[in-house]
GROMACS .gro file of C-alpha atoms in nm:
model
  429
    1UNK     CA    1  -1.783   1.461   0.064
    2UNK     CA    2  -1.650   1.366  -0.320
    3UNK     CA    3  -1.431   1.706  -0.398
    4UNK     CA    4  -1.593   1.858  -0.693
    5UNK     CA    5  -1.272   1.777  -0.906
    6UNK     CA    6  -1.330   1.397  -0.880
    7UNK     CA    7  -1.716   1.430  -1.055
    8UNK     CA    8  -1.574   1.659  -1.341
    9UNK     CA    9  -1.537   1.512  -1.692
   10UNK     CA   10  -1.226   1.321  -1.825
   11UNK     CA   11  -1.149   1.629  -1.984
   12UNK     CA   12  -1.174   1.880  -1.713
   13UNK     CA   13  -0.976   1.652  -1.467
   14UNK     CA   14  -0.679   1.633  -1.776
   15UNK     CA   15  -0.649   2.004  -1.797
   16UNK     CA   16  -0.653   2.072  -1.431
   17UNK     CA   17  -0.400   1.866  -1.391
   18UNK     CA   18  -0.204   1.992  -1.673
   19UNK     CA   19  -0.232   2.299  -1.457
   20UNK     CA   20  -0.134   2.163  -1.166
   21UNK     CA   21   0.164   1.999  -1.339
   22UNK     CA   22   0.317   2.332  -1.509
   23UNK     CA   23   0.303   2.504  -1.158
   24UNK     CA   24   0.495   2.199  -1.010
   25UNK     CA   25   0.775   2.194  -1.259
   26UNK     CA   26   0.812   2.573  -1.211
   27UNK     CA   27   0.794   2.486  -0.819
   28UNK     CA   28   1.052   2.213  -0.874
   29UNK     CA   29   1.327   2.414  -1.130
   30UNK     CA   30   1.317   2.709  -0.868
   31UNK     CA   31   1.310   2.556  -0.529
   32UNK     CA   32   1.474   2.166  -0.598
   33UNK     CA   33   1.802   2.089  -0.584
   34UNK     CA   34   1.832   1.753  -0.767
   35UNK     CA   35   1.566   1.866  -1.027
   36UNK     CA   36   1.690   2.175  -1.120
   37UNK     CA   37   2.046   1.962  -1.175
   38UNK     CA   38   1.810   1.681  -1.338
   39UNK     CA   39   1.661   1.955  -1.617
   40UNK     CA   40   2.012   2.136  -1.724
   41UNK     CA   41   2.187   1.776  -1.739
   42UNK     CA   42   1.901   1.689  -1.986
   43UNK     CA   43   1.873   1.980  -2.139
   44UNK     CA   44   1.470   2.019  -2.045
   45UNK     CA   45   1.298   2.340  -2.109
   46UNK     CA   46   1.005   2.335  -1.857
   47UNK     CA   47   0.802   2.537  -2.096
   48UNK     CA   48   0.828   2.271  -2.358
   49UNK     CA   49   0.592   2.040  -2.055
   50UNK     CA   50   0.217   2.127  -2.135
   51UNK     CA   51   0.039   1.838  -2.160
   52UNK     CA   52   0.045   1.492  -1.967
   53UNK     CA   53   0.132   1.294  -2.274
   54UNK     CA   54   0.455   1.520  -2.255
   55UNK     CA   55   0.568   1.390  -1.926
   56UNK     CA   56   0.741   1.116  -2.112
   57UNK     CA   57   0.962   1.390  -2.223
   58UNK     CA   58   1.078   1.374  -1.870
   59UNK     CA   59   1.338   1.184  -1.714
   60UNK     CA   60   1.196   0.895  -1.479
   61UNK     CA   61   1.302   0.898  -1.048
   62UNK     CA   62   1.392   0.555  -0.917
   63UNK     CA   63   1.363   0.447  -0.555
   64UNK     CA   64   1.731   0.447  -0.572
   65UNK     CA   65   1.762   0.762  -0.657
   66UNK     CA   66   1.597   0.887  -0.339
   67UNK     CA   67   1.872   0.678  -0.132
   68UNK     CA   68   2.130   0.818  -0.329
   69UNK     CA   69   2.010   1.198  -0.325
   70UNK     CA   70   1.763   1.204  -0.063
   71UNK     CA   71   1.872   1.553   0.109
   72UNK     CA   72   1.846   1.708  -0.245
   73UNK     CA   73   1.464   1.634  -0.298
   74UNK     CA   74   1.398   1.847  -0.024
   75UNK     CA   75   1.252   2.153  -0.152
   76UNK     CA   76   1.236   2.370   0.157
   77UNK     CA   77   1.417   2.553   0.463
   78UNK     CA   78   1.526   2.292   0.748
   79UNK     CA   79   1.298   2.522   0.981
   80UNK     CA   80   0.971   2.508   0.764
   81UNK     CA   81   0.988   2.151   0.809
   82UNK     CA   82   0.754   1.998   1.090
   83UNK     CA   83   0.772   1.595   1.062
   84UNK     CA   84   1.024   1.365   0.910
   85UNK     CA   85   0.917   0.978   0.850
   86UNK     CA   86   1.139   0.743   0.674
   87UNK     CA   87   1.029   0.446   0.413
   88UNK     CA   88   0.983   0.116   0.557
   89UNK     CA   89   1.286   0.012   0.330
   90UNK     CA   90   1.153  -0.358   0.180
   91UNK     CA   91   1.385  -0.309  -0.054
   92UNK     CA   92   1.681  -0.116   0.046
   93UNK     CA   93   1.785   0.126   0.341
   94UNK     CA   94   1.505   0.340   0.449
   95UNK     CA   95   1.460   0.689   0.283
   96UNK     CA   96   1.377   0.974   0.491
   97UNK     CA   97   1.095   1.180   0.382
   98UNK     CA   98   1.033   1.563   0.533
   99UNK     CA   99   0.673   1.733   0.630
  100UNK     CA  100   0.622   2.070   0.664
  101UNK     CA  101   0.276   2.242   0.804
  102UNK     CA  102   0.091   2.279   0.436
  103UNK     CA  103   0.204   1.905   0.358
  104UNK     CA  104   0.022   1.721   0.723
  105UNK     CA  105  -0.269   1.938   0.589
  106UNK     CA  106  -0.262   1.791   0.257
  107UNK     CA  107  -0.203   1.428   0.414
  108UNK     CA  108  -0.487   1.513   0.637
  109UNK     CA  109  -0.735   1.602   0.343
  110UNK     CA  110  -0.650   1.306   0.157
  111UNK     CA  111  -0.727   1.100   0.462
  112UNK     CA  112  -1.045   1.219   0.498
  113UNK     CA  113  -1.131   1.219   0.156
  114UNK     CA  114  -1.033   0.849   0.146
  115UNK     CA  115  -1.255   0.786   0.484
  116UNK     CA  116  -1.510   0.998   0.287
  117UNK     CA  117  -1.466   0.742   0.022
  118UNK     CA  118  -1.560   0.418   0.197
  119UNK     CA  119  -1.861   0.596   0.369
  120UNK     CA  120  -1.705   0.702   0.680
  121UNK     CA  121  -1.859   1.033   0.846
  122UNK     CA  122  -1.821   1.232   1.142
  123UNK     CA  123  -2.095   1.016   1.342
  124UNK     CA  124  -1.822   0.745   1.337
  125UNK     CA  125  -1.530   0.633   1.544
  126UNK     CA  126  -1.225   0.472   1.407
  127UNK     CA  127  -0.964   0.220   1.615
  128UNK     CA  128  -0.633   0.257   1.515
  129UNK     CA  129  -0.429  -0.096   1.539
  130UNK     CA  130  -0.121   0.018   1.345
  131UNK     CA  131   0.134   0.176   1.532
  132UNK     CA  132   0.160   0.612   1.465
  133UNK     CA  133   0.501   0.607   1.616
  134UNK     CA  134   0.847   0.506   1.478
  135UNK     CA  135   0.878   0.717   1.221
  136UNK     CA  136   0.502   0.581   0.971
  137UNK     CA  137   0.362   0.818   0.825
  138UNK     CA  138   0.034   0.590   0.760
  139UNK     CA  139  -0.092   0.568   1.120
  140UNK     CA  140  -0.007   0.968   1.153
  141UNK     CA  141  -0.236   1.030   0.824
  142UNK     CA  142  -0.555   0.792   0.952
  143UNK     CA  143  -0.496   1.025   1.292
  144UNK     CA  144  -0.519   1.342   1.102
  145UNK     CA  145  -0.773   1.245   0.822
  146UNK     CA  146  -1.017   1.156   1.117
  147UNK     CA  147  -0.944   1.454   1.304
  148UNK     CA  148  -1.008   1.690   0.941
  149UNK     CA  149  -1.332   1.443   0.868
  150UNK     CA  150  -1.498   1.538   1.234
  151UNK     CA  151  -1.492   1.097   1.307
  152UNK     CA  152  -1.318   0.991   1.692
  153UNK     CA  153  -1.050   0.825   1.695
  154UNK     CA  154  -0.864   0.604   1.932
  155UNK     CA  155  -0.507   0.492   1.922
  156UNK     CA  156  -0.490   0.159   2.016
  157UNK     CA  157  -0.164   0.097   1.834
  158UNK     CA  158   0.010  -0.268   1.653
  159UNK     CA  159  -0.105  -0.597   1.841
  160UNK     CA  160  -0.235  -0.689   2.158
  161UNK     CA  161  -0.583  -0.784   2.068
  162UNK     CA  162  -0.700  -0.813   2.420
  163UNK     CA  163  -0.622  -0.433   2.450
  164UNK     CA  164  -0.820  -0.397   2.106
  165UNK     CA  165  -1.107  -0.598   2.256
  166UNK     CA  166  -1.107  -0.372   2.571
  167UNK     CA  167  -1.129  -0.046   2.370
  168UNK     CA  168  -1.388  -0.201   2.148
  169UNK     CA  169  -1.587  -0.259   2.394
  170UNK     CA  170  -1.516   0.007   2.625
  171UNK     CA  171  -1.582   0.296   2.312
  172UNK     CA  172  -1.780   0.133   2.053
  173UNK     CA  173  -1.623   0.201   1.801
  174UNK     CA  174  -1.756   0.128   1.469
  175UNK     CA  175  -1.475   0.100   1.229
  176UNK     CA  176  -1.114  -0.055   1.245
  177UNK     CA  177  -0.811   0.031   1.057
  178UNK     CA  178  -0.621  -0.298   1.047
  179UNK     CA  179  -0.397  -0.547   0.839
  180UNK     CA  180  -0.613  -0.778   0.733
  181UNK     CA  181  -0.424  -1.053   0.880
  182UNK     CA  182  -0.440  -0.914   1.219
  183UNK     CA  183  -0.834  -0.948   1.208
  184UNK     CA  184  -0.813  -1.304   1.211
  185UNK     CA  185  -0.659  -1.240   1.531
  186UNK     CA  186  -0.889  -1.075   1.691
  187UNK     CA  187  -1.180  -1.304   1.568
  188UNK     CA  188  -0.953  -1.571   1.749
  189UNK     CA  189  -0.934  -1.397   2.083
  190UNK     CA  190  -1.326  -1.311   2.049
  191UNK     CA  191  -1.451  -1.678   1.988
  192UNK     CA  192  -1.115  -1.817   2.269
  193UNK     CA  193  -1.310  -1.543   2.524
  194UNK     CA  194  -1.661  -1.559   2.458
  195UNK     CA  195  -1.709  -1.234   2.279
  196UNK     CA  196  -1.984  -1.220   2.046
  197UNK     CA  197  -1.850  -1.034   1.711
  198UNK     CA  198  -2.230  -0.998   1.598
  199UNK     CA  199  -2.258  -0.786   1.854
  200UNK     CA  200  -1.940  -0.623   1.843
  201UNK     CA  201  -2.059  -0.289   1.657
  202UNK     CA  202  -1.780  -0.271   1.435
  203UNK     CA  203  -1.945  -0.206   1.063
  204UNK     CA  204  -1.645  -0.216   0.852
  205UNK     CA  205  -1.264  -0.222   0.830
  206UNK     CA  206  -0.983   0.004   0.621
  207UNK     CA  207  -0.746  -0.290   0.552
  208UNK     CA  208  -0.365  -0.213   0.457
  209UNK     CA  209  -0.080  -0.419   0.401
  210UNK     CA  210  -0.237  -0.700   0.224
  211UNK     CA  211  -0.436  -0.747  -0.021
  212UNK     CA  212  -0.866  -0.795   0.008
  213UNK     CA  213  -0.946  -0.900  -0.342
  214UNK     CA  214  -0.843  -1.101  -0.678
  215UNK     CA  215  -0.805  -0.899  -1.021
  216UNK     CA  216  -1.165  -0.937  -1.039
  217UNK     CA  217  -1.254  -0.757  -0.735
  218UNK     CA  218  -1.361  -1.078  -0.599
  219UNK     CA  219  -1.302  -1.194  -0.218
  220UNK     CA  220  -0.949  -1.368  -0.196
  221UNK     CA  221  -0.880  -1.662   0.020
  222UNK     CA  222  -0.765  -1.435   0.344
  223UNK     CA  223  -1.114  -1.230   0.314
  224UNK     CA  224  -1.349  -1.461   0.293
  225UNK     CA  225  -1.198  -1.645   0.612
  226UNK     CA  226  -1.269  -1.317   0.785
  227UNK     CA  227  -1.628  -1.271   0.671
  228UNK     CA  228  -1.674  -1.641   0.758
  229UNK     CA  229  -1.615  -1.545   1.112
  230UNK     CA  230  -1.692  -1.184   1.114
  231UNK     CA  231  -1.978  -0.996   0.870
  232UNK     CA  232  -1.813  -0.681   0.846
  233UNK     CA  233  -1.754  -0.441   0.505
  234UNK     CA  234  -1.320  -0.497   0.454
  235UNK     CA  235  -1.228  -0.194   0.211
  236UNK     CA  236  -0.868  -0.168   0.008
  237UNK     CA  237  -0.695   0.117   0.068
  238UNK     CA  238  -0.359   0.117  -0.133
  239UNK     CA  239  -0.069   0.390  -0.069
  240UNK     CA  240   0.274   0.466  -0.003
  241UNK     CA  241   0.532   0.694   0.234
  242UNK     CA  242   0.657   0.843  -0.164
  243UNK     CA  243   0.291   0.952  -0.294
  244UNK     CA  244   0.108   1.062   0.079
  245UNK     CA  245  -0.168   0.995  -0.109
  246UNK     CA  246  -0.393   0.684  -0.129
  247UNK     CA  247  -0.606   0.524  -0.344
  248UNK     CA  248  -0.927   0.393  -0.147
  249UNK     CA  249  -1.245   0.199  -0.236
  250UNK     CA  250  -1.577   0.323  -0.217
  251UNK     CA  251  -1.847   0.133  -0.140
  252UNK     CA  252  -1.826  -0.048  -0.455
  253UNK     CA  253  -1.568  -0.202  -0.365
  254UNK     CA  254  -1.422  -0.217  -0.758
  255UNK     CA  255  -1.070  -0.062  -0.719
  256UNK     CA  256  -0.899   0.243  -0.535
  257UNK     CA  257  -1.023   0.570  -0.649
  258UNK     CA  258  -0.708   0.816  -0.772
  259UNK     CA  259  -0.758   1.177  -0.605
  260UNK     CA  260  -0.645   1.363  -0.948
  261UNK     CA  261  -0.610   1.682  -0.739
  262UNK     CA  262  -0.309   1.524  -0.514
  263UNK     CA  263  -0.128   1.328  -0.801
  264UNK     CA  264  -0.078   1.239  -1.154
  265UNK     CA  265  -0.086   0.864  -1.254
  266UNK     CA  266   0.075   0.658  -1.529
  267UNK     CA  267   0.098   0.320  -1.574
  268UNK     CA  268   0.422   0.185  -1.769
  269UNK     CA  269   0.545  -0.120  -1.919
  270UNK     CA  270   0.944  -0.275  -1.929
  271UNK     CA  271   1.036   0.018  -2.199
  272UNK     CA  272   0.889   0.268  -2.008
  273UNK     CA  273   0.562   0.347  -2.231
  274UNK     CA  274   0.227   0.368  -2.112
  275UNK     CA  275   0.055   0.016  -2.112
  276UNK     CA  276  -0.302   0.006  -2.358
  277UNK     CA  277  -0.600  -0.008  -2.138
  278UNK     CA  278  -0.625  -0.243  -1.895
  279UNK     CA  279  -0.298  -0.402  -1.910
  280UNK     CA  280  -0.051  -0.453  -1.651
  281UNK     CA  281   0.210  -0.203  -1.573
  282UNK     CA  282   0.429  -0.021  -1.334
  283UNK     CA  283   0.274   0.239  -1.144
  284UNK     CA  284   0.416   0.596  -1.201
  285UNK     CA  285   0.327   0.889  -0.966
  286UNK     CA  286   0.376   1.266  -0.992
  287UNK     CA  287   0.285   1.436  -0.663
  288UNK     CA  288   0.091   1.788  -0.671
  289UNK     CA  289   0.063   2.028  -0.366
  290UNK     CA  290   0.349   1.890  -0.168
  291UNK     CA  291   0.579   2.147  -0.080
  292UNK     CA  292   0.918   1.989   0.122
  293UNK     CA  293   0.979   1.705  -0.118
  294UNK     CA  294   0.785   1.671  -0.428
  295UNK     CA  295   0.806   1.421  -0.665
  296UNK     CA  296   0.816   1.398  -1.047
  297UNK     CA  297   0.790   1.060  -1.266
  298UNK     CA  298   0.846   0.845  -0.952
  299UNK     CA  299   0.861   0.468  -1.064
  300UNK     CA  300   0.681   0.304  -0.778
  301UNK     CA  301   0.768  -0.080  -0.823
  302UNK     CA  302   0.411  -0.154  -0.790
  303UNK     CA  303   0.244  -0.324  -1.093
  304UNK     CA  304  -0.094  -0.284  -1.123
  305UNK     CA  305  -0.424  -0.260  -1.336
  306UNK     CA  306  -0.600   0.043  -1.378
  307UNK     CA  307  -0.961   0.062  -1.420
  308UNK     CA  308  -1.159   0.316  -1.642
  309UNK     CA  309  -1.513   0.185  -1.655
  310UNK     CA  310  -1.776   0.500  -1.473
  311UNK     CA  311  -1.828   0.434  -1.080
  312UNK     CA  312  -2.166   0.362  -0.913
  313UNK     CA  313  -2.062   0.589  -0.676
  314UNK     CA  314  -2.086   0.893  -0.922
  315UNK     CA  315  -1.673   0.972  -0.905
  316UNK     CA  316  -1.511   0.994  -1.304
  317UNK     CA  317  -1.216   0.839  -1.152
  318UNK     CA  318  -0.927   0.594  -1.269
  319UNK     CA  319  -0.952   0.298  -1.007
  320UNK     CA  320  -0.667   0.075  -0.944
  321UNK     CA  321  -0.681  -0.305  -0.904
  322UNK     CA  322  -0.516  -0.523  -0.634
  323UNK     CA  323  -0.136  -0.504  -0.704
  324UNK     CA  324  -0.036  -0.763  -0.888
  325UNK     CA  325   0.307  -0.753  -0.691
  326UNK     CA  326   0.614  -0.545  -0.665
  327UNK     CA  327   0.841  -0.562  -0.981
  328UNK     CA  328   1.156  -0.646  -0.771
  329UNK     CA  329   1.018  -0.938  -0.625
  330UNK     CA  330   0.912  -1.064  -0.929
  331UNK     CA  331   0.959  -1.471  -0.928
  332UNK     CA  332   1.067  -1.656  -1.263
  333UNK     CA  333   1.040  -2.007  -1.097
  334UNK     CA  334   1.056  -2.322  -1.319
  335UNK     CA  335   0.935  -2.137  -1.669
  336UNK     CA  336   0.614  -1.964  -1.470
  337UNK     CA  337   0.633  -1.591  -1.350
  338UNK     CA  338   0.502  -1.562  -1.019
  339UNK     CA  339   0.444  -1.260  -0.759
  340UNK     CA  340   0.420  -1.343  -0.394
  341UNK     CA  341   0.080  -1.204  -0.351
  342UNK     CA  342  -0.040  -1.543  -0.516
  343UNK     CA  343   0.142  -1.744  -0.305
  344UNK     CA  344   0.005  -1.556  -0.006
  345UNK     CA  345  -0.350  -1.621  -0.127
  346UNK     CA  346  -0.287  -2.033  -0.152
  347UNK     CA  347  -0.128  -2.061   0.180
  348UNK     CA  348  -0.376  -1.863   0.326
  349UNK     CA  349  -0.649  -2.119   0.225
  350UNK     CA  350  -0.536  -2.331   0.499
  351UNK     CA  351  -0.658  -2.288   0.872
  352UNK     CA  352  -0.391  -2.546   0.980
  353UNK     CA  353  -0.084  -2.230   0.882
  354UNK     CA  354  -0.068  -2.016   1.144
  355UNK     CA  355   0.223  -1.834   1.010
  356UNK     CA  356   0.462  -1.852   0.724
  357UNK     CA  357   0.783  -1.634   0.529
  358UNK     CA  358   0.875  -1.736   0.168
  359UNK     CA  359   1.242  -1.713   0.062
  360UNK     CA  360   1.367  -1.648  -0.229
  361UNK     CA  361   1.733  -1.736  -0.365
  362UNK     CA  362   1.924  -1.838  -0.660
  363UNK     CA  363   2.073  -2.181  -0.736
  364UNK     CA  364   2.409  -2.281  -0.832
  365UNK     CA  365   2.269  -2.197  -1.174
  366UNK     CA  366   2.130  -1.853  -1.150
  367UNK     CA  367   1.773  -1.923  -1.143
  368UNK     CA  368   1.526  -1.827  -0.878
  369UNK     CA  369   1.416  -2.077  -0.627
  370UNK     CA  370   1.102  -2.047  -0.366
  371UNK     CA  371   1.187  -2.214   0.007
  372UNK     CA  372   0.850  -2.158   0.228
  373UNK     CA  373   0.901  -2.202   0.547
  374UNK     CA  374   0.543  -2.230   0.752
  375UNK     CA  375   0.475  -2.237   1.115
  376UNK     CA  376   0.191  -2.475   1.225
  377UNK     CA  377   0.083  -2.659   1.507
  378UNK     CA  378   0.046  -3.010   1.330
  379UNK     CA  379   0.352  -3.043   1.101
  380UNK     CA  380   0.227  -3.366   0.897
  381UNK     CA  381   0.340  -3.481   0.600
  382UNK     CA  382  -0.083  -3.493   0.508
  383UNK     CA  383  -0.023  -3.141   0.536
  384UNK     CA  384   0.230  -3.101   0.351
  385UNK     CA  385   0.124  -3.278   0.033
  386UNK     CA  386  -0.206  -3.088   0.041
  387UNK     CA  387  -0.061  -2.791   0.030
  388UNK     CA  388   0.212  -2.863  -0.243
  389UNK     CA  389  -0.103  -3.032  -0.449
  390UNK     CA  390  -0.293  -2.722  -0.408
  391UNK     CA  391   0.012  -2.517  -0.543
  392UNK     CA  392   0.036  -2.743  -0.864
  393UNK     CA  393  -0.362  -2.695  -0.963
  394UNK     CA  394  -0.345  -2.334  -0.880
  395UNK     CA  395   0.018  -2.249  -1.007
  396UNK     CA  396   0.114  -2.555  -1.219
  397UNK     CA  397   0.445  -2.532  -0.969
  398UNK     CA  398   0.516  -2.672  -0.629
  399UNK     CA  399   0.820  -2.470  -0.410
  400UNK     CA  400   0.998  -2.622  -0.132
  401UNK     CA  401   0.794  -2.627   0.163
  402UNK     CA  402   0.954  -2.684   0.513
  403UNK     CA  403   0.837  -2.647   0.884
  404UNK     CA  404   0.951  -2.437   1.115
  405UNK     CA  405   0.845  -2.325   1.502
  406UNK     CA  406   0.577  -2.114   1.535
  407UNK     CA  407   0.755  -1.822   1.737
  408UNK     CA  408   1.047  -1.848   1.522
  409UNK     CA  409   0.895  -1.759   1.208
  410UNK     CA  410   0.693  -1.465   1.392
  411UNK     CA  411   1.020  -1.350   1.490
  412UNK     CA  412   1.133  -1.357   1.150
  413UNK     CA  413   0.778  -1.159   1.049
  414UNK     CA  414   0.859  -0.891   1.331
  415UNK     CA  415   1.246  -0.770   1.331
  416UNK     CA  416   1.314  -0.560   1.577
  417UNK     CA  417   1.252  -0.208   1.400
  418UNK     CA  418   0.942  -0.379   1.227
  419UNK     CA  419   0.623  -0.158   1.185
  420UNK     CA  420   0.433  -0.420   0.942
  421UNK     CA  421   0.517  -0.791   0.898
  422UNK     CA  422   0.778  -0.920   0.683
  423UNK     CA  423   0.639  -1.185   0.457
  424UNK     CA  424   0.933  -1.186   0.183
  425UNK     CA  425   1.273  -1.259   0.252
  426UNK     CA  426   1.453  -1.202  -0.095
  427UNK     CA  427   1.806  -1.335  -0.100
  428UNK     CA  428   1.890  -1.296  -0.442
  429UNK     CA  429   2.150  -1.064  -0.615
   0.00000   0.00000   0.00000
């Protein structure tokens, strides 16, 4: 099931989406509030917008201009809209995002597409362990994407893992969508209950939340643990409430395909120009065929690596890498420039963490500072100097490192309006 667009050549996909994008701005000028007022405050002919190298023409959306204008992005009549989900809001108050009947259809095809992707088909049967209530659009999408790709699925929902045990043994199913995290869980509960995981059925996982690989497409730290434990397939899937669209592996596991008929990438550095091949950059989205609130030139915070190199699997496809980390929570700690996905990937190297939350702040000076504060259930100060050794040969810097209970920093993790963990707590201005 690869969509005929996604085996075209480079130069087919460009002018189909060049298409795609002069029928959006038309759609946008006519039917959006804040765009229309966007173009006649810049003075932007639509016409003039032809090509994709002429989107830079175009003014850039911000995440804070959603909070600010949110009700003017929508593009439709209240009554054509069907579902409303909101942003998780990491880094600011949620934004609210509306649905209507042609967009959960386009949010189910790119599902399925994206199951497609990893090998998934409709002799299959998915578990759900992320919650498709409160407001997520991400467990509502793997619900429809199964039900548009013909697989079973069964809604287990966030946690419990001897409720995920049951239905995994009760239904067989042979796939789990899961934060990665959360399968070292379940591995626990198997081996603490005699469950044998060879046996389990499960072939694979669709992994969210946290990353699977290094820049090389390599195993990190929290994925090999799992496949020590558990020999399962663990697949990146990368997406976000502002794109409904996501960027999954296929089964060769080098990078997240883009689906160039459901949005338009760029990748931009600090003075918003597109980065030279293979650099790092902020990834910038243009949505096509969503109809309640479209989006054009949306700077995702995300910085990333794309990948250009042809596919094994046969798609002509930009990939994207692991995200480096989100350009707000960049760290400029002690003259290095850190993003907390490598601090994740140290502290995950060690069996004897059982939780943790980083912290940032500034001093009395202005400058960041890193305060980890890590859950375990033997709180030595052996411990501790491995792990701030480990952060000097991997790093060449050490943050402050300090214990805390278990159930406290889980508490922390889980808020009470939580749908994924909260790993970053970022106190600075």
């Amino acid at each position: 099931m690869i969509p005929q667009i996604e085996t075209a050549s480079l130069a087919e996909i460009k002018s189909f989406q060049e298409e795609k994008l002069r029928e959006l701005l038309v759609y946008l000028k006519e039917n959006s509030p804040y765009y229309r007022k966007l173009f006649d405050a810049n003075n932007i002919a639509i016409e003039n917008i032809q090509t994709l190298e002429d989107l830079s023409a175009l003014p850039l959306t911000t995440k804070e201009d959603l909070q600010q204008h949110n009700d003017d992005f929508i593009c439709v009549p209240r009554h054509d809209i069907i579902d409303y989900v909101t942003t998780s809001g990491t880094l600011g108050d949620p934004v609210t995002f509306a649905l209507t009947d042609n967009d959960l259809e386009r949010l189910a095809y790119n599902e399925a597409i994206s199951f497609a992707c990893v090998g998934i088909t409709k002799e299959d049967v998915l578990q759900l362990t992320t919650t498709i209530d409160r407001r997520f659009m991400a467990g509502l999408a793997y619900f429809l994407g199964a039900r548009k790709l013909g697989a079973g699925i069964i809604r287990v929902g966030a946690g419990i893992p001897e409720l995920q045990w049951d239905s995994i043994l009760k239904f067989k199913p042979t796939y789990l969508i899961a934060v990665p995290s959360f399968l070292l869980k379940l591995i626990e509960y198997a081996h603490n209950n005699g469950i044998n995981l060879k046996t389990s059925g499960i072939k694979g996982a669709i992994c969210i939340g946290e990353p699977l690989r290094n820049q090389d497409f390599s195993l990190n730290t929290l994925s090999q643990k799992i496949k020590e434990s558990w020999d399962i397939e663990l697949y990146s899937t990368y997406a976000s409430t502002e794109m409904s669209t996501a960027f999954s592996e296929c089964e060769a596991q080098q990078g997240g395909h883009h689906h160039p008929e459901l949005i338009i990438t760029e990748i931009l550095d600090d003075t918003n120009t597109p980065v030279a091949p293979g650099e790092v950059g902020e990834l910038t989205i243009t949505t096509l065929g969503i109809e309640a609130m479209p989006l054009l030139r949306f700077k995702t915070g995300d910085i990333v690596i794309a990948h250009t190199a042809p596919c094994s699997c046969g798609r002509n496809t930009m990939r994207l890498g692991p995200v480096v980390g989100r350009k707000k929570q960049m760290i400029k700690y002690k003259g290095t420039t850190l993003y907390p996905p490598a601090l994740h990937n140290i502290l995950n190297a060690f069996s004897d963490v059982e939780n943790f939350v980083i912290e940032l702040s500034h001093n009395s000076i202005g400058t960041d500072e890193i305060c980890i504060k890590i859950g375990t259930k033997t709180p030595t100060e052996a411990l501790l100097k491995s792990i701030k050794d480990h952060f000097r040969a991997k790093l060449r810097v050490s943050p402050t490192i300090e214990y805390l209970n278990i159930e406290d920093i889980r508490n922390i993790q889980f808020p009470k309006l939580s749908r994924k963990p909260v790993l970053i707590i970022d106190k600075r201005p």
